[in-house]
Coordinates of C-alpha atoms and ligand atoms in Angstrom, one line a residue:
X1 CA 110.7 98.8 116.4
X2 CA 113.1 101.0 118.3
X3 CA 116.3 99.2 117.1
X4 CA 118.2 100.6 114.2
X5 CA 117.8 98.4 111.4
X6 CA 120.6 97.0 110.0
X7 CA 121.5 98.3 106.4
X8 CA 123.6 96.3 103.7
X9 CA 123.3 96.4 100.3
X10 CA 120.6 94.7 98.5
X11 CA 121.1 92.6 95.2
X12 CA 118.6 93.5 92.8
X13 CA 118.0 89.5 91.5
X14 CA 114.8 89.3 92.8
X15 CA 111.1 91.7 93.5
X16 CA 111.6 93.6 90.4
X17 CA 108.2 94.4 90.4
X18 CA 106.9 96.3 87.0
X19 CA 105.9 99.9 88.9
X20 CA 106.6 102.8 89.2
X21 CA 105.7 103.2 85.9
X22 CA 103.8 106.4 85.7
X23 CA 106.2 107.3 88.7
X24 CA 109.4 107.1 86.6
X25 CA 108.3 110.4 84.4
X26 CA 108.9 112.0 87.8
X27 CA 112.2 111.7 87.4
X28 CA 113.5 113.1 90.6
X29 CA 116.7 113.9 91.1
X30 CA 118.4 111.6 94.1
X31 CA 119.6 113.6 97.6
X32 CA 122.2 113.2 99.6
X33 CA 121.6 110.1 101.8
X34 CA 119.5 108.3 98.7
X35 CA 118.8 104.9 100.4
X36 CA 118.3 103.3 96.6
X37 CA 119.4 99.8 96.5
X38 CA 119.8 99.2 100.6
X39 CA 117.3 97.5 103.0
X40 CA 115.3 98.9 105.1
X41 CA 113.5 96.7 107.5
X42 CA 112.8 93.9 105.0
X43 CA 112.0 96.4 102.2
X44 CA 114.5 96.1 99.1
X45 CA 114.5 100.0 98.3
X46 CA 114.4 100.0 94.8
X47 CA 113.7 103.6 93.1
X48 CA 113.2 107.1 94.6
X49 CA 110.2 108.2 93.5
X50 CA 108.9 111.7 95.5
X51 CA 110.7 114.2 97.3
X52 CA 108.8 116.2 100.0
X53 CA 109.2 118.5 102.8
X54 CA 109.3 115.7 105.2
X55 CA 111.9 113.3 103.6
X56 CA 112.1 110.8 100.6
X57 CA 109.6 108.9 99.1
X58 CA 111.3 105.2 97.4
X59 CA 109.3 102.7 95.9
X60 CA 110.0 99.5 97.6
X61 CA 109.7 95.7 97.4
X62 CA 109.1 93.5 100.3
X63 CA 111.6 91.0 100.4
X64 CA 110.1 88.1 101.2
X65 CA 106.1 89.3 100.2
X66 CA 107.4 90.5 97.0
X67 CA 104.8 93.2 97.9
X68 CA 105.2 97.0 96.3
X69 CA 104.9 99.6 99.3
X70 CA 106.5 103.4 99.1
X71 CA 108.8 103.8 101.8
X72 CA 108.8 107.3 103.3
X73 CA 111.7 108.5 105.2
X74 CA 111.1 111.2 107.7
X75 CA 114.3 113.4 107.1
X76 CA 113.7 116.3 109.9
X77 CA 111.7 113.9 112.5
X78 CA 114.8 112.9 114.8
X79 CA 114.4 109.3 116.1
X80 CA 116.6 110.1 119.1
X81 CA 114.2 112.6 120.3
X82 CA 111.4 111.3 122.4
X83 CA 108.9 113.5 121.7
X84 CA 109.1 113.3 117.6
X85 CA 108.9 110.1 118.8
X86 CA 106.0 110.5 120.8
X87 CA 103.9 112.1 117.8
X88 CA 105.0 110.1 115.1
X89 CA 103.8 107.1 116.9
X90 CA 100.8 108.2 117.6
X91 CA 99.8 109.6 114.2
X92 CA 101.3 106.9 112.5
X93 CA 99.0 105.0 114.3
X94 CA 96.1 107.1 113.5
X95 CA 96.8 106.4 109.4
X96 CA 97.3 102.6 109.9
X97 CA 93.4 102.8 111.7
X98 CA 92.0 104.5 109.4
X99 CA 91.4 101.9 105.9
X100 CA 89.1 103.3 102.7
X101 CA 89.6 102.5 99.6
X102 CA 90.3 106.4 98.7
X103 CA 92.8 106.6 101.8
X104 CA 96.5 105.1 101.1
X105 CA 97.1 102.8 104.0
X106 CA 99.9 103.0 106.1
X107 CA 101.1 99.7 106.8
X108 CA 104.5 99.3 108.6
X109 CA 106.9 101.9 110.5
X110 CA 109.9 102.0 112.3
X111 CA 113.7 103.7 113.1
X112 CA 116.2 103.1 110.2
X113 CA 119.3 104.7 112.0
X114 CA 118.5 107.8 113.5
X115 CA 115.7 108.2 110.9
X116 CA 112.0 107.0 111.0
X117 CA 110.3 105.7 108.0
X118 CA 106.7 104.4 107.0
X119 CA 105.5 102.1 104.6
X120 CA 102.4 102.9 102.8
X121 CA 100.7 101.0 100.3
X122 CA 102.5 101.9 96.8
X123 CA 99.8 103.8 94.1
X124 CA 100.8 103.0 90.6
X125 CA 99.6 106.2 89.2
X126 CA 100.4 109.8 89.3
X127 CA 100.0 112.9 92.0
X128 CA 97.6 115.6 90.9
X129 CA 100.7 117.9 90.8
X130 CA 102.5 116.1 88.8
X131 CA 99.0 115.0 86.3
X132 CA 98.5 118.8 85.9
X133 CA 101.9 119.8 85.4
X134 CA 102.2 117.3 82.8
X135 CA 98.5 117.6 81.2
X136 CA 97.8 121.2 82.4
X137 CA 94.6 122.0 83.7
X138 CA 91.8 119.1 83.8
X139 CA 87.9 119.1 82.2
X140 CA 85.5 119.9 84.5
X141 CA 84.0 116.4 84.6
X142 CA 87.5 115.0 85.8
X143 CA 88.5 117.4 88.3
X144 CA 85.2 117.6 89.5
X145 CA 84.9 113.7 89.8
X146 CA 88.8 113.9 91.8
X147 CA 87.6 116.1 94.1
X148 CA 84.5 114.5 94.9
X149 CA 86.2 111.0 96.0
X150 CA 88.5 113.4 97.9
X151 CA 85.7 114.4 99.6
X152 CA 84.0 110.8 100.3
X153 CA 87.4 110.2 101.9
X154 CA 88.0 113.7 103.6
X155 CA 84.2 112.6 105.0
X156 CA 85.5 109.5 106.4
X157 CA 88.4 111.1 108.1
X158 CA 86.2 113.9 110.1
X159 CA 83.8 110.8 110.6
X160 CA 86.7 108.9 112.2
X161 CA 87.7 113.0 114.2
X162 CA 90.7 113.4 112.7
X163 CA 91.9 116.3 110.4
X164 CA 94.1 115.9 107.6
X165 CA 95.7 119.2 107.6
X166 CA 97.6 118.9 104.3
X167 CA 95.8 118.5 101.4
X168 CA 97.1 119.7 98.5
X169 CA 97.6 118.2 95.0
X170 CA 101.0 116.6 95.3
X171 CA 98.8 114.8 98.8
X172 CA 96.1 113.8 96.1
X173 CA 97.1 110.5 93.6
X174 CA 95.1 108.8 90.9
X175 CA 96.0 105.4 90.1
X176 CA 95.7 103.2 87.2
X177 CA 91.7 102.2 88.2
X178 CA 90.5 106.2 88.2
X179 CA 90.9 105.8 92.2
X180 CA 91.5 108.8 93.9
X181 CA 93.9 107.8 96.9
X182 CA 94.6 110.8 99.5
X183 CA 98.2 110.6 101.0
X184 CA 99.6 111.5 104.3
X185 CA 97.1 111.1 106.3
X186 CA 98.7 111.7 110.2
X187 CA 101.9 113.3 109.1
X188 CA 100.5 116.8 108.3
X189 CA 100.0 116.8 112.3
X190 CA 103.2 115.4 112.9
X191 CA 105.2 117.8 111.3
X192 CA 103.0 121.3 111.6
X193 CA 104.0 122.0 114.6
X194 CA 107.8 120.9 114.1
X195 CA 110.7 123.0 112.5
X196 CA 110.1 121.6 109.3
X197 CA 107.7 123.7 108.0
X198 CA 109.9 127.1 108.9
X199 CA 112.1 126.2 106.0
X200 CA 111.9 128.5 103.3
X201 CA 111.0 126.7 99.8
X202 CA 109.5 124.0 101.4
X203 CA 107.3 125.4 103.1
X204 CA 105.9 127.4 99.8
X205 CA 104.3 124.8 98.8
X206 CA 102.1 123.8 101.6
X207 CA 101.4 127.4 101.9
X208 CA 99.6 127.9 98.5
X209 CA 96.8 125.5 99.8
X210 CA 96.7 126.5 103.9
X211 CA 93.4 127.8 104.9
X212 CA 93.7 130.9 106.3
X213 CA 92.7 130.0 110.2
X214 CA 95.5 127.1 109.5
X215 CA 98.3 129.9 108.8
X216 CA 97.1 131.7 112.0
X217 CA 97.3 129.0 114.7
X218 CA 97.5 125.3 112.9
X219 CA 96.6 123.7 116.3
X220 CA 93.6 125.3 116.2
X221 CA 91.8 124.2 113.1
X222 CA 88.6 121.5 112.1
X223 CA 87.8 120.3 109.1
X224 CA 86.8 122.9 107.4
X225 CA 90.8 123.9 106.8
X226 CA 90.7 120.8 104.8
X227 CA 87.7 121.9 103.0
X228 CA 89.4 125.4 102.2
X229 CA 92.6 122.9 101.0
X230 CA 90.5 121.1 99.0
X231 CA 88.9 124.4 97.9
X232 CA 92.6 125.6 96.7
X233 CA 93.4 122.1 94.9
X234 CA 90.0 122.4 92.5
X235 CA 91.2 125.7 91.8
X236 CA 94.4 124.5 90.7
X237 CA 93.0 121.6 89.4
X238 CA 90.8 123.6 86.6
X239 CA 93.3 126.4 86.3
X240 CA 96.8 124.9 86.4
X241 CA 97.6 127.2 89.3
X242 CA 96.9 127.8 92.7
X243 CA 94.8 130.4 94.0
X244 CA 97.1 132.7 95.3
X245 CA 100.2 131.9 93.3
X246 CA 100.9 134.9 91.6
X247 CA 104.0 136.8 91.5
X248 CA 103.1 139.5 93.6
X249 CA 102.6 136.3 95.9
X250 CA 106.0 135.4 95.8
X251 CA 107.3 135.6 99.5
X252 CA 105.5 133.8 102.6
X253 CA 104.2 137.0 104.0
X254 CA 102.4 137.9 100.8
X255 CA 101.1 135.0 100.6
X256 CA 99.4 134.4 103.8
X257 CA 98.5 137.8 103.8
X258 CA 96.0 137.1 100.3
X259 CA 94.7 134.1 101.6
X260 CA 93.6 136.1 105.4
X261 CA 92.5 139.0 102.8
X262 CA 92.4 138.6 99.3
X263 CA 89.7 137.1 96.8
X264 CA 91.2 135.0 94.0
X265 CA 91.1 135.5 90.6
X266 CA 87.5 134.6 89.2
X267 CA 88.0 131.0 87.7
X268 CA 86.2 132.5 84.6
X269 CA 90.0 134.5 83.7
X270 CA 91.5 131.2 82.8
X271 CA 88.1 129.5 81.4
X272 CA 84.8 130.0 80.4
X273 CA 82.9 126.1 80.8
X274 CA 83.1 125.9 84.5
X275 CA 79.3 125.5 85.5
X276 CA 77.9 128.4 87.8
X277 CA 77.6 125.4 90.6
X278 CA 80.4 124.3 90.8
X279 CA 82.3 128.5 90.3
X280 CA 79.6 128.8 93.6
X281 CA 81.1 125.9 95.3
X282 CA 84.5 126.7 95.1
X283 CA 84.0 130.3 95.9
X284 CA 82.6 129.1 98.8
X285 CA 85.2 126.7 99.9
X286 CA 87.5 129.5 99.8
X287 CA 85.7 131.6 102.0
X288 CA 88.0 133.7 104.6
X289 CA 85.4 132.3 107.4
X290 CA 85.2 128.8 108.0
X291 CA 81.1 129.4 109.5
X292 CA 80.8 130.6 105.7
X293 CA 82.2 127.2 104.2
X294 CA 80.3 124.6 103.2
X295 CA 79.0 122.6 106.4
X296 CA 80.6 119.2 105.4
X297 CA 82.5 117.0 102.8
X298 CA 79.3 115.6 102.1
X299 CA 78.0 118.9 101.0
X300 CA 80.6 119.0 98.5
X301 CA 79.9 115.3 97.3
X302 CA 76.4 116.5 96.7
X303 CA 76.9 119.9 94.8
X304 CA 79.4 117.9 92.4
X305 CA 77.7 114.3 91.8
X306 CA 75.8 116.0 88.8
X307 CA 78.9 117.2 87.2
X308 CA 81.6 114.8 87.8
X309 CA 81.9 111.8 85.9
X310 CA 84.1 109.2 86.5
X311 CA 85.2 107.6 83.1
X312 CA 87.9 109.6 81.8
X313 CA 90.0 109.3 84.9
X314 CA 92.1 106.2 84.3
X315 CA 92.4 107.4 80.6
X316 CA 94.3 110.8 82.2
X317 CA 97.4 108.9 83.2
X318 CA 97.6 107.1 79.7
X319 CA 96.7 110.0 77.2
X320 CA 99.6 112.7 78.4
X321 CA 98.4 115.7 77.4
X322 CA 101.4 116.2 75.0
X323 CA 100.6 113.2 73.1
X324 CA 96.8 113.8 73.1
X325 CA 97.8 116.9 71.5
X326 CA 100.1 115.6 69.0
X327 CA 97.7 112.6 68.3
X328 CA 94.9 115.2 67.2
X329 CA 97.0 117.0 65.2
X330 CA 98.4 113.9 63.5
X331 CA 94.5 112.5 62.8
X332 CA 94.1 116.0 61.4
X333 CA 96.6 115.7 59.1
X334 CA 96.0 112.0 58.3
X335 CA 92.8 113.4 57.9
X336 CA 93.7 115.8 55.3
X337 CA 96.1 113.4 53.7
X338 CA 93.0 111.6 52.2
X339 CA 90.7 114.3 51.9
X340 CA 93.3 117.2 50.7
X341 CA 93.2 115.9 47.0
X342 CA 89.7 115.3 47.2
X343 CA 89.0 118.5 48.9
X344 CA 91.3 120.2 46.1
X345 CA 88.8 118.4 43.3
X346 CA 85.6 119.6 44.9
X347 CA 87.2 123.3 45.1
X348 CA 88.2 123.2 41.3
X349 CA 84.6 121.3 40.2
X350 CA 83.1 124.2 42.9
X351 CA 84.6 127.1 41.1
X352 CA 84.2 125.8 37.6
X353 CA 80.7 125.1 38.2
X354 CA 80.4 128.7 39.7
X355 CA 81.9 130.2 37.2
X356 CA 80.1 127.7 34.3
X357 CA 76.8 130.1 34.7
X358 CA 78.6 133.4 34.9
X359 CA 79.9 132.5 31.1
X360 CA 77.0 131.3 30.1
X361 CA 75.1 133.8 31.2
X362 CA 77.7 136.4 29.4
X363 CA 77.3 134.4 26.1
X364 CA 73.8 135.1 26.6
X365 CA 73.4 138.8 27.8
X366 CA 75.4 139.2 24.1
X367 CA 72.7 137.2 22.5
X368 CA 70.1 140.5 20.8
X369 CA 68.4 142.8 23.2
X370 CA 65.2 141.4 24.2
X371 CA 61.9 143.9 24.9
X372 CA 62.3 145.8 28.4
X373 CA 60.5 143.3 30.7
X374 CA 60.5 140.6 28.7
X375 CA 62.7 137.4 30.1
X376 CA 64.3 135.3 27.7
X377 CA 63.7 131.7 29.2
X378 CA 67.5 130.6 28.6
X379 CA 68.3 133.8 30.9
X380 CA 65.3 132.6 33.3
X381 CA 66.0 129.0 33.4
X382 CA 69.9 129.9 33.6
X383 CA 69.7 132.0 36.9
X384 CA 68.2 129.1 38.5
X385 CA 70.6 127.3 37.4
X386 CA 73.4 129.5 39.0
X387 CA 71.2 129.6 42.3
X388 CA 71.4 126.1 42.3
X389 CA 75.2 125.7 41.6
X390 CA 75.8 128.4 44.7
X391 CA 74.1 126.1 47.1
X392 CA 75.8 123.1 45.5
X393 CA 79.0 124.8 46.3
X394 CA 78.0 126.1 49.7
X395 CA 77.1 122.5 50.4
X396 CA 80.6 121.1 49.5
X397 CA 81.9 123.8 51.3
X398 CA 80.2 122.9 54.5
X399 CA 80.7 119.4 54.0
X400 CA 84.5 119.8 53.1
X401 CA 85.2 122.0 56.3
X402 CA 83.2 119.4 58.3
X403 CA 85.7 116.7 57.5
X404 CA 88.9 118.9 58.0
X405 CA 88.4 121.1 60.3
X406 CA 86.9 119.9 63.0
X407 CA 90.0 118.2 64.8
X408 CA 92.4 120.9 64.4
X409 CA 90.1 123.4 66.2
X410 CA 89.9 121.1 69.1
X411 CA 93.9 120.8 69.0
X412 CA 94.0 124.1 69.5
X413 CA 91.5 125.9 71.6
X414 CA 91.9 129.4 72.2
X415 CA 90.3 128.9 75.2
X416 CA 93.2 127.1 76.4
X417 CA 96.7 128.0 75.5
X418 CA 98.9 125.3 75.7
X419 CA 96.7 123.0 77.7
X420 CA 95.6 119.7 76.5
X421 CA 92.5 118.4 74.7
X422 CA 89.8 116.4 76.8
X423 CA 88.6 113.4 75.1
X424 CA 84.7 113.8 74.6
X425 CA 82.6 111.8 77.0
X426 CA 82.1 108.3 77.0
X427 CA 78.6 108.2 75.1
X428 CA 75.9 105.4 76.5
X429 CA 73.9 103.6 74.8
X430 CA 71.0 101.5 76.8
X431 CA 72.2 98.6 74.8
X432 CA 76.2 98.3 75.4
X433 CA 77.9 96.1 77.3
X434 CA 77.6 96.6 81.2
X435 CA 81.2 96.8 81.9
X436 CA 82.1 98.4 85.3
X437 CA 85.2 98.7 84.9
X438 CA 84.6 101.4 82.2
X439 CA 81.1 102.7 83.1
X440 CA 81.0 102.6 86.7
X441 CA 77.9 102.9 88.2
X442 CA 75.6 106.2 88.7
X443 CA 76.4 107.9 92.1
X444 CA 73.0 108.3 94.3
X445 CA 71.6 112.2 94.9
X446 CA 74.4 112.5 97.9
X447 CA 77.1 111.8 95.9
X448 CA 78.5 109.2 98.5
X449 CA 77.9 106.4 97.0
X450 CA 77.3 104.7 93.2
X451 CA 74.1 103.0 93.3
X452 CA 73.9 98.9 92.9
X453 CA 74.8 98.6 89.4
X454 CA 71.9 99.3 87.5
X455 CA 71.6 96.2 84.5
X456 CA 70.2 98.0 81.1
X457 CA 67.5 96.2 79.2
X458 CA 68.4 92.8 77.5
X459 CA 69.4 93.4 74.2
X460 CA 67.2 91.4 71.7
X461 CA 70.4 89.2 71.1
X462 CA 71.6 89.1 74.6
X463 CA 68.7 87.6 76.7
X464 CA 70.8 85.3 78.7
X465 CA 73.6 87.3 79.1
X466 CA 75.3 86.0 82.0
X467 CA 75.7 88.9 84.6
X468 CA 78.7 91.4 84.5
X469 CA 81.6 90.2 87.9
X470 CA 81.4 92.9 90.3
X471 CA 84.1 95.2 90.3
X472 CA 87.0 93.6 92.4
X473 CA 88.3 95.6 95.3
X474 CA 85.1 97.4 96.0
X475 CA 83.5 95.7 98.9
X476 CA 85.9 94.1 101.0
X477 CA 84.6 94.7 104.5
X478 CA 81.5 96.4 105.6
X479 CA 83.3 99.7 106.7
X480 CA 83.9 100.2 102.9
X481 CA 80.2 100.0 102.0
X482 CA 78.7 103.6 102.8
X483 CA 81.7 105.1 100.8
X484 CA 81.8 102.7 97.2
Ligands
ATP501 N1 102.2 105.6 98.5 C1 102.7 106.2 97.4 N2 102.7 105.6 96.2 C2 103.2 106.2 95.1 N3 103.8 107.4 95.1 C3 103.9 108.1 96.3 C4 103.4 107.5 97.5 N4 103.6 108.4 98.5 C5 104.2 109.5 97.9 N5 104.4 109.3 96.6 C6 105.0 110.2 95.6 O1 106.0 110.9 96.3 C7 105.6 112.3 96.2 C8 106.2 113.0 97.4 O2 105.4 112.6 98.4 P1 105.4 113.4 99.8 O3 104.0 113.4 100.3 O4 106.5 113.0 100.6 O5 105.9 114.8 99.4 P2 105.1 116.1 99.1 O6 103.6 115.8 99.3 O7 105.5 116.6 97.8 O8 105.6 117.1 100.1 P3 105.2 117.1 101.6 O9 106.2 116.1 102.2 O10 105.5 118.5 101.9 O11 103.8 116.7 101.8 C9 104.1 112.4 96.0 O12 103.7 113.6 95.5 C10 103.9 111.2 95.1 O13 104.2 111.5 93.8

């Protein structure tokens, strides 16, 4: 492991895997030093996919497993010195331990010149930075749901007494299954304490979502930094920005300095359908005072298994919000291309049959004077006749702004400048399909776990329905079970 490896080129013939997919609309500009298309270890680097304060992120191929990993390379953490060393070891370590389905496993490290590098499993799906840059902010459901499986593995972490220490959203990754996989997990120690994290720009980032104690003395912290972290990254998660992100939060000092002493912006600026629950629960994950925080990830899990729902999360890294946007507005005017003429017929029949009793009625009133009092029964019979046509036309009114309008109100929201539409919620009927895969099953009251998969009542026509395949990749090995 301490040996250079030796670097050649690498022909690209073979391991052309099909991600990074969802990576590719990263589009990140390559460094100086790119390792694309050389070997590391007996990784084929194929693509650079993430640039962070630590070093580059490439999406790899194993040349001989034809496995998919993401290759990190530790740009600042010098190999030659003993102590980097030391700690990269040992918290590199630490992540390869620690396996849970919402943890990204580290599985191989090593010395690549005077560099270090890890491999981590590869996610094909997107970071919650780049989901909400791309989207803009999230429905409550989604974000909700994201932060709860955060939390089951956050749980799992302080269960196992270790501390993440950087959680933020570009940490945070959904893949293609609606997974939430935290990243990172060992480095964040690795590298607090190092020089990296003095370098301006860089170290912005981070700072948007460091708990307050953290910015103080980062040795120094438990959990509940993470939880104030994870506090930060639902607030930017519903709101598109972080907490304390503001221009007149622009330099380091001014930063730190809100989150030791300033309250955020109420969520309810940016948005009004944020339950009072889950406003509370944030508000309290922010808290100055970690004794004020919530007393554990669990706590969180709980507060949020009403609200989040899992379904639309895997739909979040197909629909981009752009084309969501652009779909409903197409449907609305594919819409009106079919009901525009028929909606211009109804207006014209509408106004003629308004104005039908209004002449008639005219013809009539010059028709002779009648007795005072007395009612003629054409006028009696007419004004019925006009009530009736006013309701007729209200009716096609309602009925004609039903069909049309209803989709380009969603596509544009006040509530929401520029942000994206969220698909309604998956509706269930005690009849459909059981399908896993798209209805996962209810969590329990802790918000931990989803309960066994609860089979609906046989449809009339379905008696002997065999039953649904379990949901593959959910209970391989018994440390997974607590947390599925
Ligand atoms: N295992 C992985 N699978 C897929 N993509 C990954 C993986 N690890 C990292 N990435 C991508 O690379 C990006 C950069 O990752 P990285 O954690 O190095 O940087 P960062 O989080 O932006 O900054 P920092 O290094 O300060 O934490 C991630 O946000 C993610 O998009």
């Amino acid at each position: 492991m301490d040996q250079p490896t030796v670097q050649y080129p690498v022909k690209h013939q073979s391991a052309n895997a099909d991600p990074p997919s969802v990576s590719d609309r990263a589009n990140v500009n390559p460094q100086p030093g790119d390792w694309t298309g050389r070997l590391i270890g007996e990784y084929e680097i194929q693509k650079l996919i993430g640039q962070g304060a630590y070093g580059q992120v490439y999406f790899a191929v194993h040349r001989w497993l034809k496995l998919p990993v993401a290759i990190k390379v530790l740009q600042h953490v010098d190999a030659n010195d003993q102590q980097s060393l030391d700690r990269f070891r040992r918290e590199a370590q630490i992540a390869a331990r620690l396996r849970h389905p919402n943890l990204v496993r580290c599985t191989d490290g090593g010395i690549v010149g005077d560099k270090l590098f890890l491999a981590t499993d590869f996610v094909d799906g997107e970071d919650l930075r780049t989901l909400v840059r791309r989207r803009g902010p999230l429905g409550v459901a989604e974000a909700s749901e994201i932060i709860r499986q955060t939390s089951v593995a956050l749980q799992f972490i302080v269960d196992n007494d270790t501390i993440h220490r950087d959680i933020k959203p570009a940490n945070i990754m959904l893949d293609r299954d609606g997974t939430v996989r935290v990243l990172d997990l060992g480095l964040a120690r690795c590298s607090v304490s190092g020089e990296t994290l003095t370098e301006t720009g860089q170290i912005m980032g981070t700072l948007d979502y460091l708990a307050p104690e953290q910015a103080v003395d980062a040795r120094r912290v438990d959990f509940r930094a993470d939880l104030y972290s994870l506090g930060c990254t639902f607030y930017y998660l519903l709101t598109g920005q972080a907490p304390f992100s503001t221009a007149d939060n622009s330099t380091m000092a001014s930063k730190i300095h809100a989150h030791l002493e300033s309250p955020p912006p109420p969520i309810k600026n940016f948005r009004c359908d944020v339950p009072r629950s889950v406003i509370a629960l944030i508000d309290q994950m922010l808290e100055k005072s970690p004794e004020r925080r919530p007393d554990s990830f669990r706590d969180v899990c709980r507060t949020l298994a009403p609200v989040a729902r899992p379904e639309g999360l895997a739909r979040l890294l197909t629909e981009s919000g752009e084309n969501e946007r652009q779909a409903t507005t197409r449907a609305a005017r594919n819409v009106s291309r079919w009901t525009q003429p028929i909606a211009s017929a109804f207006k014209v029949t509408a106004v003629t049959l308004l104005r039908l009793p209004l002449v008639i009625t005219g013809f009539l009133e010059r028709r002779p004077p009648q007795r005072a009092g007395q009612t003629t029964s054409y006028q009696f019979s007419f004004r019925w006749l006009k009530s009736a046509m006013a309701l007729g036309f209200l009716g096609l009114a309602i009925w004609y702004s039903g069909i049309e309008i209803v989709p380009v109100e969603n596509a544009s929201s006040p509530l929401f400048e520029g942000r994206t539409v969220e698909p309604s919620p998956v509706k269930h009927s005690p009849f459909a399909p059981s399908s896993t895969a798209t209805h996962p099953p209810p969590l329990d009251a802790s918000g931990m776990n989803r309960q066994p998969h609860l089979q609906p009542p046989p449809h009339p026509h379905q008696r002997h329905a065999p039953a649904p395949p379990p949901r593959p990749g959910r209970s391989q090995g018994m440390q997974y079970n607590a947390f599925q």
